[in-house]
Short mmCIF file of C-alpha atoms in Angstrom, two decimals:
data_model
loop_
_atom_site.label_atom_id
_atom_site.label_comp_id
_atom_site.label_asym_id
_atom_site.label_seq_id
_atom_site.Cartn_x
_atom_site.Cartn_y
_atom_site.Cartn_z
CA MET E 22 10.99 -2.34 34.20
CA THR E 23 7.31 -3.27 33.96
CA PHE E 24 6.69 -0.30 31.78
CA ILE E 25 9.50 -1.15 29.42
CA LEU E 26 8.32 -4.76 29.09
CA GLY E 27 4.65 -3.40 28.49
CA ILE E 28 5.99 -1.26 25.62
CA LEU E 29 8.05 -4.09 24.19
CA PHE E 30 5.05 -6.36 24.29
CA PHE E 31 2.93 -3.72 22.57
CA VAL E 32 5.46 -3.26 19.77
CA ILE E 33 5.85 -7.04 19.26
CA ALA E 34 2.08 -7.45 19.27
CA CYS E 35 1.56 -4.73 16.70
CA PHE E 36 4.10 -6.12 14.26
CA GLY E 37 3.12 -9.74 15.02
CA TYR E 38 -0.66 -9.08 14.46
CA VAL E 39 0.11 -7.75 11.00
CA LEU E 40 1.84 -11.05 10.07
CA LEU E 41 -1.44 -12.80 10.69
CA LYS E 42 -3.48 -10.38 8.54
CA GLY E 43 -1.15 -9.13 5.88
CA ALA E 44 2.52 -8.67 5.05
CA PRO E 45 5.31 -7.73 7.34
CA TYR E 46 6.84 -4.29 7.19
CA LEU E 47 9.56 -4.19 4.56
CA PRO E 48 10.32 -0.80 3.11
CA THR E 49 10.18 -0.49 -0.64
CA LEU E 50 13.37 0.72 -2.10
CA ASN E 51 13.50 4.23 -3.55
CA LYS E 52 14.28 2.91 -7.04
CA GLN E 53 11.17 0.64 -7.04
CA VAL E 54 8.94 3.46 -5.67
CA GLU E 55 9.96 5.72 -8.55
CA GLU E 56 9.72 2.92 -11.12
CA ALA E 57 6.29 1.95 -9.87
CA LEU E 58 4.99 5.47 -10.04
CA ASP E 59 6.57 5.88 -13.52
CA MET E 60 4.90 2.66 -14.77
CA LEU E 61 1.43 3.86 -13.52
CA LYS E 62 1.60 6.99 -15.79
CA LEU E 63 -0.75 8.97 -13.62
CA GLU E 64 -1.47 12.63 -14.12
CA LYS E 65 -1.32 15.37 -11.41
CA GLY E 66 -4.53 15.10 -9.40
CA ASP E 67 -5.15 11.44 -10.04
CA ARG E 68 -5.92 9.26 -7.01
CA LEU E 69 -3.55 6.58 -5.78
CA LEU E 70 -4.56 4.01 -3.19
CA GLU E 71 -1.74 2.27 -1.26
CA LEU E 72 -2.73 -0.94 0.51
CA GLY E 73 -0.32 -1.33 3.41
CA CYS E 74 1.52 2.08 3.48
CA GLY E 75 4.08 1.23 6.09
CA ASP E 76 6.23 4.25 6.98
CA GLY E 77 4.66 6.39 4.18
CA LYS E 78 7.47 6.37 1.71
CA VAL E 79 5.29 5.73 -1.38
CA LEU E 80 2.64 8.14 -0.06
CA ILE E 81 5.29 10.95 0.03
CA ALA E 82 6.71 10.16 -3.42
CA ALA E 83 3.20 10.10 -4.85
CA ALA E 84 2.17 13.29 -3.09
CA GLU E 85 5.21 15.15 -4.40
CA ARG E 86 4.06 14.26 -7.92
CA GLY E 87 0.79 15.90 -7.18
CA TYR E 88 -1.40 12.71 -6.74
CA LYS E 89 -4.18 12.47 -4.24
CA VAL E 90 -3.17 9.59 -2.05
CA VAL E 91 -4.86 7.37 0.52
CA GLY E 92 -2.78 4.81 2.44
CA TYR E 93 -4.14 2.00 4.60
CA GLU E 94 -1.99 0.63 7.37
CA LEU E 95 -2.91 -2.14 9.84
CA ASN E 96 -0.09 -1.66 12.24
CA PRO E 97 -0.89 1.32 14.50
CA ILE E 98 2.72 2.15 15.08
CA LEU E 99 3.42 2.43 11.32
CA ALA E 100 0.14 4.21 10.83
CA ILE E 101 1.31 6.95 13.24
CA VAL E 102 4.71 7.06 11.46
CA ALA E 103 3.13 7.46 8.07
CA TRP E 104 0.74 10.01 9.32
CA TYR E 105 3.57 11.99 11.00
CA ARG E 106 5.76 11.84 7.89
CA THR E 107 2.89 13.01 5.52
CA ARG E 108 1.18 15.53 7.83
CA HIS E 109 2.27 18.48 5.75
CA TYR E 110 0.84 17.07 2.55
CA LYS E 111 -2.73 18.10 2.07
CA ASN E 112 -3.19 15.53 -0.69
CA VAL E 113 -2.42 12.59 1.61
CA THR E 114 -4.76 10.63 3.90
CA VAL E 115 -3.44 7.87 6.22
CA VAL E 116 -6.11 5.35 7.43
CA TRP E 117 -5.38 2.98 10.23
CA GLY E 118 -7.29 -0.14 9.55
CA ASN E 119 -7.56 -3.36 7.62
CA PHE E 120 -8.19 -2.65 3.92
CA TRP E 121 -9.57 -6.17 3.47
CA ASN E 122 -12.64 -5.07 5.58
CA LYS E 123 -13.09 -1.62 4.21
CA LYS E 124 -14.72 -0.09 1.17
CA TRP E 125 -11.94 1.27 -0.94
CA PRO E 126 -12.07 4.88 -2.01
CA LYS E 127 -12.40 5.62 -5.68
CA SER E 128 -8.88 5.40 -7.22
CA ASP E 129 -7.10 5.63 -10.56
CA ALA E 130 -4.32 3.26 -9.32
CA ILE E 131 -3.35 0.95 -6.48
CA PHE E 132 0.10 0.20 -5.13
CA VAL E 133 0.70 -2.90 -2.99
CA PHE E 134 3.56 -4.89 -1.53
CA LEU E 135 1.93 -8.02 -0.15
CA LEU E 136 2.95 -11.62 0.26
CA LYS E 137 2.34 -14.34 -2.43
CA ARG E 138 -0.38 -15.96 -0.27
CA TYR E 139 -2.59 -12.89 -0.52
CA MET E 140 -2.42 -12.21 -4.19
CA THR E 141 -5.50 -14.24 -5.16
CA LYS E 142 -7.49 -12.58 -2.35
CA LEU E 143 -6.23 -9.20 -3.56
CA ASP E 144 -7.43 -10.03 -7.18
CA THR E 145 -10.86 -10.91 -5.85
CA LYS E 146 -11.13 -7.77 -3.68
CA SER E 147 -9.85 -5.65 -6.57
CA VAL E 148 -12.54 -6.93 -8.89
CA GLN E 149 -15.21 -6.27 -6.22
CA GLU E 150 -13.97 -2.77 -5.27
CA CYS E 151 -12.90 -1.29 -8.67
CA ARG E 152 -15.93 0.10 -10.39
CA GLN E 153 -13.96 2.09 -12.96
CA PRO E 154 -10.73 1.20 -14.75
CA VAL E 155 -7.79 0.93 -12.33
CA LYS E 156 -4.14 0.27 -12.72
CA LEU E 157 -2.70 -2.02 -9.98
CA ILE E 158 0.99 -2.38 -9.38
CA SER E 159 2.36 -5.13 -7.20
CA PHE E 160 5.83 -5.24 -5.88
CA ALA E 161 7.60 -8.61 -5.71
CA PHE E 162 4.58 -10.87 -6.36
CA GLU E 163 2.39 -11.65 -9.44
CA ILE E 164 -1.33 -12.21 -9.35
CA PRO E 165 -2.14 -15.84 -10.28
CA GLY E 166 -4.17 -16.17 -13.39
CA ARG E 167 -3.63 -12.58 -14.60
CA VAL E 168 -1.12 -11.46 -17.22
CA PRO E 169 0.73 -8.34 -16.26
CA LYS E 170 0.57 -5.49 -18.74
CA ALA E 171 4.22 -4.66 -17.91
CA LYS E 172 7.02 -6.09 -15.72
CA LYS E 173 10.05 -4.22 -14.50
CA HIS E 174 12.54 -4.94 -11.66
CA GLY E 175 10.06 -6.96 -9.64
CA LEU E 176 7.17 -4.69 -10.31
CA PHE E 177 3.99 -6.04 -12.00
CA LEU E 178 1.47 -3.77 -13.61
CA TYR E 179 -2.20 -4.91 -14.00
CA HIS E 180 -5.30 -3.27 -15.49
CA TYR E 181 -8.72 -3.85 -13.95
CA LYS E 182 -11.83 -2.72 -15.90
#
């Protein structure tokens, strides 16, 4: 019984900690994943960074299009799930960690599904980290003070130069 309570506490702690640092786990719908990747108009071999990769759904869709993909995930349980689901893709890397505190790898595009309260912070971090032109697509929330280049079904596309 103590073991089960310990596991339950660990799971609750993992998902609860993420709420304090980022967004809760909400899977992106398949339709939005495909539309987001279409909006980015990337070429095979281009690099996509996913900030908060959850269970790896976007990583898999991007890998199947031939993109090189890096996904950050704060929740260790979800990082393991994403790693397990993507382990056969040589073009996918899953990083367990807080992307706010890391130097982002060079990318051609970024996919993110955060909460509204983090969008200004995301904008600031994107300006700091993106040394080359980068397309950023946000699901559900707009970046305050920036005009999206395109909008479609809750997806907002931005360009950083």
